[in-house]
Amino acid sequence: MTIDLALWGPNCYRYPSTTRMPKSAPLFEKLYLSHHSQVYPDSTFKLGDYSGIHRTLADRGFTYRGSIPRAVPLDTTESLVLSGVNELLVAVYDEGQHNKTRFAVVVGYCFGREWVHVTLDDCTEETWQEYAEKVYNQMWKEGPGHIIVSTRDHTHTHIVSENWSGWAVELTRGGSPERSSESTSHWCNIKLFLCGRTHCDEPGRGSIKGNSNKIRLLAQMTKFTPDLNGFVDRDVTEVRKVAKAYRGTLSSDGKPVQIKPDWPPKHDVKVASDLGITRLLELMFFQDAFHEQYVWSLLHHENIHPFLGIVTTFDKTVSTVAEWVDKGDAHSYMQGPNVDPSFLVGSSICCRHVPF
C-alpha cells in the first residue's frame, strides 16, 4: 500500500497525486499515523480584485478563453471559492486576434493557505483547453511547494517575460475570516500591477528573457540584485580582450560601467547537448555557471569590487554590470609604470588581499 504524504510544518499530511521524483533512496522507517479532524477555512477571492486581473489583461489586448477544472466566468462571477475539495483553478488568456502570447493565471489552495502563480508562453497549435490542462497537471504535481515559495521571503512575484518587464502579481489576505452559518472562509485579493523600482524589494526578477526553467532559476538566484534593463547603454567600440567585457554608462548619472556577458554558457550547453544530459543535470550546469555572480551579489566589502546588477537587453544574453575601472584586469594592471610586480608576488605569498 502506498500513501502519498506532504511535509507541512512538523507533520506529514496525506496529499493525493504527489508525483515528484524522490530526492533520496527509499528507506524502511517506523511511521506513526494519526487522524486529525481539523477543518481549514475556505478561501474566497473577491470579484473586484480577481476581476481586476481580467480588466488589466483585457486593457492590454488579452481575451479571456476559459478556465478549468470548471468553466467559471471570471468576468461576471461574484466570487471564486477554493477549498480542500476544489483546490486549483487555471484561467487562460491570449492576445485575441494576434494570438501570439498565452497567459495562465493559476489560483491554488492548500492546507488553508492560498497561492497564485502566473505563466506566460508563446501560443502554439494546441487549444487553450490543452494548454490549461498541461498547466493544471504541472501545478497539481508541484503541490504545496508554491505556498512556501510565495509566502516565505517575498510579497509579490514578477512576471518572467521581456514584454512584461516590471509587472508583478501580488496576493494579499484579509485580516480575519468571514463567518457564516455554514462555513468559515478567508478572503484574499489578487493584484496585477506595474511594480515601481523605489519600493520593490526584489527588482531583479522583472525582465529576464524567456520562460524556461533555466531562466526561472536565474530569476530566483538573482532576486536580490537590481535589474538594470533600460538604465545601461553599451559602447561596442570598447571591449576588453579578457572575458569580452564591454564599456557602458549608466543613463542616470553617466557613470562608466563594465558589462560582461555571462549567459548562455556556451561551453556548458554544448557539453550537456553532446552527452545527452537530462533536464536536471542541465539545470545543474546552469546553476554552476552563475554561482560566481550569485556569491558576488551577496558580498559587500571595501576590497571587493561592487556588483551593480544584471542586464538582459544585449545580444540575448544575461550580463553582469559592475563599475568600470581603468586597467581593471590583472594583465593591464601589471603593465602600469608604477606597479611593482615583486611586491604583488610577495603580498600573495603572505596571503594579503590586494584589490586590482
PDB file of C-alpha atoms in Angstrom, residues 52-193:
ATOM      1  CA  GLY A  52      -9.261  43.407 -11.787  1.00  0.00           C
ATOM      2  CA  ILE A  53      -6.756  40.977 -13.309  1.00  0.00           C
ATOM      3  CA  HIS A  54      -9.309  40.301 -16.023  1.00  0.00           C
ATOM      4  CA  ARG A  55      -9.683  44.002 -16.736  1.00  0.00           C
ATOM      5  CA  THR A  56      -5.919  44.642 -16.707  1.00  0.00           C
ATOM      6  CA  LEU A  57      -5.274  41.874 -19.210  1.00  0.00           C
ATOM      7  CA  ALA A  58      -8.221  42.982 -21.349  1.00  0.00           C
ATOM      8  CA  ASP A  59      -6.859  46.524 -21.446  1.00  0.00           C
ATOM      9  CA  ARG A  60      -3.565  45.145 -22.779  1.00  0.00           C
ATOM     10  CA  GLY A  61      -5.277  43.258 -25.606  1.00  0.00           C
ATOM     11  CA  PHE A  62      -5.806  39.851 -23.978  1.00  0.00           C
ATOM     12  CA  THR A  63      -9.020  37.845 -24.270  1.00  0.00           C
ATOM     13  CA  TYR A  64     -10.347  35.511 -21.584  1.00  0.00           C
ATOM     14  CA  ARG A  65     -10.743  31.995 -23.059  1.00  0.00           C
ATOM     15  CA  GLY A  66     -11.937  29.948 -20.117  1.00  0.00           C
ATOM     16  CA  SER A  67     -10.840  28.038 -17.055  1.00  0.00           C
ATOM     17  CA  ILE A  68     -10.513  24.502 -15.739  1.00  0.00           C
ATOM     18  CA  PRO A  69     -11.456  22.273 -13.992  1.00  0.00           C
ATOM     19  CA  ARG A  70     -14.767  24.117 -14.156  1.00  0.00           C
ATOM     20  CA  ALA A  71     -15.830  26.874 -16.515  1.00  0.00           C
ATOM     21  CA  VAL A  72     -16.052  29.866 -14.185  1.00  0.00           C
ATOM     22  CA  PRO A  73     -16.979  33.132 -15.971  1.00  0.00           C
ATOM     23  CA  LEU A  74     -14.363  35.209 -14.161  1.00  0.00           C
ATOM     24  CA  ASP A  75     -15.557  38.452 -15.704  1.00  0.00           C
ATOM     25  CA  THR A  76     -19.090  38.073 -14.315  1.00  0.00           C
ATOM     26  CA  THR A  77     -18.978  35.761 -11.280  1.00  0.00           C
ATOM     27  CA  GLU A  78     -19.453  37.322  -7.846  1.00  0.00           C
ATOM     28  CA  SER A  79     -16.690  35.341  -6.135  1.00  0.00           C
ATOM     29  CA  LEU A  80     -14.373  32.381  -6.520  1.00  0.00           C
ATOM     30  CA  VAL A  81     -14.185  29.906  -3.617  1.00  0.00           C
ATOM     31  CA  LEU A  82     -11.402  27.329  -3.253  1.00  0.00           C
ATOM     32  CA  SER A  83     -11.350  24.648  -0.576  1.00  0.00           C
ATOM     33  CA  GLY A  84      -9.966  21.223   0.226  1.00  0.00           C
ATOM     34  CA  VAL A  85     -12.401  19.783  -2.337  1.00  0.00           C
ATOM     35  CA  ASN A  86     -11.748  22.375  -5.032  1.00  0.00           C
ATOM     36  CA  GLU A  87      -8.042  23.203  -4.667  1.00  0.00           C
ATOM     37  CA  LEU A  88      -6.925  24.558  -8.017  1.00  0.00           C
ATOM     38  CA  LEU A  89      -8.143  26.691 -10.897  1.00  0.00           C
ATOM     39  CA  VAL A  90      -6.365  27.711 -14.126  1.00  0.00           C
ATOM     40  CA  ALA A  91      -7.676  30.664 -16.152  1.00  0.00           C
ATOM     41  CA  VAL A  92      -6.318  31.153 -19.685  1.00  0.00           C
ATOM     42  CA  TYR A  93      -5.962  34.396 -21.646  1.00  0.00           C
ATOM     43  CA  ASP A  94      -4.417  35.053 -25.059  1.00  0.00           C
ATOM     44  CA  GLU A  95      -3.797  38.056 -27.259  1.00  0.00           C
ATOM     45  CA  GLY A  96      -7.066  37.790 -29.159  1.00  0.00           C
ATOM     46  CA  GLN A  97      -6.622  38.242 -32.905  1.00  0.00           C
ATOM     47  CA  HIS A  98      -2.825  38.449 -32.677  1.00  0.00           C
ATOM     48  CA  ASN A  99      -2.758  35.146 -30.777  1.00  0.00           C
ATOM     49  CA  LYS A 100       0.970  35.457 -30.003  1.00  0.00           C
ATOM     50  CA  THR A 101       1.123  35.051 -26.223  1.00  0.00           C
ATOM     51  CA  ARG A 102      -0.830  32.994 -23.717  1.00  0.00           C
ATOM     52  CA  PHE A 103      -1.391  33.852 -20.076  1.00  0.00           C
ATOM     53  CA  ALA A 104      -2.299  31.253 -17.450  1.00  0.00           C
ATOM     54  CA  VAL A 105      -3.390  32.636 -14.077  1.00  0.00           C
ATOM     55  CA  VAL A 106      -3.283  29.811 -11.528  1.00  0.00           C
ATOM     56  CA  VAL A 107      -5.035  30.135  -8.178  1.00  0.00           C
ATOM     57  CA  GLY A 108      -4.389  27.428  -5.598  1.00  0.00           C
ATOM     58  CA  TYR A 109      -5.408  26.372  -2.093  1.00  0.00           C
ATOM     59  CA  CYS A 110      -3.539  24.010   0.219  1.00  0.00           C
ATOM     60  CA  PHE A 111      -3.980  23.385   3.952  1.00  0.00           C
ATOM     61  CA  GLY A 112      -5.967  26.589   4.396  1.00  0.00           C
ATOM     62  CA  ARG A 113      -3.434  28.780   2.575  1.00  0.00           C
ATOM     63  CA  GLU A 114      -3.776  30.469  -0.807  1.00  0.00           C
ATOM     64  CA  TRP A 115      -1.240  30.989  -3.569  1.00  0.00           C
ATOM     65  CA  VAL A 116      -1.189  32.497  -7.040  1.00  0.00           C
ATOM     66  CA  HIS A 117       1.083  31.663  -9.951  1.00  0.00           C
ATOM     67  CA  VAL A 118       1.310  33.165 -13.448  1.00  0.00           C
ATOM     68  CA  THR A 119       2.838  31.536 -16.523  1.00  0.00           C
ATOM     69  CA  LEU A 120       3.410  33.226 -19.861  1.00  0.00           C
ATOM     70  CA  ASP A 121       4.194  31.273 -23.042  1.00  0.00           C
ATOM     71  CA  ASP A 122       4.081  31.644 -26.793  1.00  0.00           C
ATOM     72  CA  CYS A 123       0.910  30.385 -28.435  1.00  0.00           C
ATOM     73  CA  THR A 124       1.226  27.047 -30.238  1.00  0.00           C
ATOM     74  CA  GLU A 125      -1.147  24.887 -32.214  1.00  0.00           C
ATOM     75  CA  GLU A 126      -2.605  23.395 -29.041  1.00  0.00           C
ATOM     76  CA  THR A 127      -6.013  24.694 -27.951  1.00  0.00           C
ATOM     77  CA  TRP A 128      -6.471  26.768 -24.824  1.00  0.00           C
ATOM     78  CA  GLN A 129      -8.072  23.733 -23.138  1.00  0.00           C
ATOM     79  CA  GLU A 130      -4.989  21.602 -23.874  1.00  0.00           C
ATOM     80  CA  TYR A 131      -2.707  24.357 -22.608  1.00  0.00           C
ATOM     81  CA  ALA A 132      -4.810  24.789 -19.450  1.00  0.00           C
ATOM     82  CA  GLU A 133      -4.727  21.038 -18.770  1.00  0.00           C
ATOM     83  CA  LYS A 134      -0.941  20.991 -19.176  1.00  0.00           C
ATOM     84  CA  VAL A 135      -0.516  23.862 -16.688  1.00  0.00           C
ATOM     85  CA  TYR A 136      -3.072  22.318 -14.340  1.00  0.00           C
ATOM     86  CA  ASN A 137      -1.250  18.970 -14.254  1.00  0.00           C
ATOM     87  CA  GLN A 138       2.092  20.683 -13.685  1.00  0.00           C
ATOM     88  CA  MET A 139       0.768  22.781 -10.810  1.00  0.00           C
ATOM     89  CA  TRP A 140      -1.004  19.801  -9.256  1.00  0.00           C
ATOM     90  CA  LYS A 141       2.185  17.748  -9.213  1.00  0.00           C
ATOM     91  CA  GLU A 142       4.146  20.533  -7.543  1.00  0.00           C
ATOM     92  CA  GLY A 143       1.643  20.570  -4.708  1.00  0.00           C
ATOM     93  CA  PRO A 144       2.176  22.769  -1.653  1.00  0.00           C
ATOM     94  CA  GLY A 145       5.632  23.934  -2.727  1.00  0.00           C
ATOM     95  CA  HIS A 146       4.165  27.120  -4.189  1.00  0.00           C
ATOM     96  CA  ILE A 147       2.881  28.204  -0.783  1.00  0.00           C
ATOM     97  CA  ILE A 148       6.326  28.016   0.784  1.00  0.00           C
ATOM     98  CA  VAL A 149       7.866  29.984  -2.083  1.00  0.00           C
ATOM     99  CA  SER A 150       5.122  32.593  -2.265  1.00  0.00           C
ATOM    100  CA  THR A 151       4.979  33.396   1.444  1.00  0.00           C
ATOM    101  CA  ARG A 152       8.457  32.753   2.815  1.00  0.00           C
ATOM    102  CA  ASP A 153      10.591  35.612   1.519  1.00  0.00           C
ATOM    103  CA  HIS A 154       8.684  37.930  -0.790  1.00  0.00           C
ATOM    104  CA  THR A 155       5.312  39.635  -1.021  1.00  0.00           C
ATOM    105  CA  HIS A 156       4.908  39.546  -4.785  1.00  0.00           C
ATOM    106  CA  THR A 157       6.208  37.682  -7.817  1.00  0.00           C
ATOM    107  CA  HIS A 158       7.420  39.323 -11.000  1.00  0.00           C
ATOM    108  CA  ILE A 159       6.290  38.038 -14.370  1.00  0.00           C
ATOM    109  CA  VAL A 160       9.238  36.465 -16.171  1.00  0.00           C
ATOM    110  CA  SER A 161       8.929  37.941 -19.662  1.00  0.00           C
ATOM    111  CA  GLU A 162      10.676  40.553 -21.779  1.00  0.00           C
ATOM    112  CA  ASN A 163       7.455  42.318 -22.816  1.00  0.00           C
ATOM    113  CA  TRP A 164       6.123  42.389 -19.228  1.00  0.00           C
ATOM    114  CA  SER A 165       9.210  43.823 -17.586  1.00  0.00           C
ATOM    115  CA  GLY A 166       8.383  45.246 -14.165  1.00  0.00           C
ATOM    116  CA  TRP A 167       4.895  43.703 -13.923  1.00  0.00           C
ATOM    117  CA  ALA A 168       4.161  41.656 -10.827  1.00  0.00           C
ATOM    118  CA  VAL A 169       1.390  39.616  -9.212  1.00  0.00           C
ATOM    119  CA  GLU A 170       0.567  40.117  -5.559  1.00  0.00           C
ATOM    120  CA  LEU A 171      -1.724  38.128  -3.291  1.00  0.00           C
ATOM    121  CA  THR A 172      -2.950  39.758  -0.071  1.00  0.00           C
ATOM    122  CA  ARG A 173      -5.046  38.051   2.580  1.00  0.00           C
ATOM    123  CA  GLY A 174      -7.778  39.520   4.700  1.00  0.00           C
ATOM    124  CA  GLY A 175      -7.144  40.138   8.369  1.00  0.00           C
ATOM    125  CA  SER A 176      -9.976  37.941   9.623  1.00  0.00           C
ATOM    126  CA  PRO A 177     -12.079  35.186   8.063  1.00  0.00           C
ATOM    127  CA  GLU A 178     -15.678  35.744   7.112  1.00  0.00           C
ATOM    128  CA  ARG A 179     -18.033  33.648   9.213  1.00  0.00           C
ATOM    129  CA  SER A 180     -21.405  32.365   8.195  1.00  0.00           C
ATOM    130  CA  SER A 181     -23.771  29.706   9.478  1.00  0.00           C
ATOM    131  CA  GLU A 182     -22.334  27.169   7.032  1.00  0.00           C
ATOM    132  CA  SER A 183     -18.548  27.725   6.897  1.00  0.00           C
ATOM    133  CA  THR A 184     -15.607  29.923   7.677  1.00  0.00           C
ATOM    134  CA  SER A 185     -13.778  31.490   4.762  1.00  0.00           C
ATOM    135  CA  HIS A 186     -10.697  33.656   4.323  1.00  0.00           C
ATOM    136  CA  TRP A 187     -10.906  36.370   1.712  1.00  0.00           C
ATOM    137  CA  CYS A 188      -7.965  37.372  -0.429  1.00  0.00           C
ATOM    138  CA  ASN A 189      -7.195  39.799  -3.228  1.00  0.00           C
ATOM    139  CA  ILE A 190      -5.069  39.308  -6.354  1.00  0.00           C
ATOM    140  CA  LYS A 191      -3.412  42.325  -7.889  1.00  0.00           C
ATOM    141  CA  LEU A 192      -1.631  42.597 -11.243  1.00  0.00           C
ATOM    142  CA  PHE A 193       0.383  45.806 -11.256  1.00  0.00           C
TER     143      PHE A 193
END
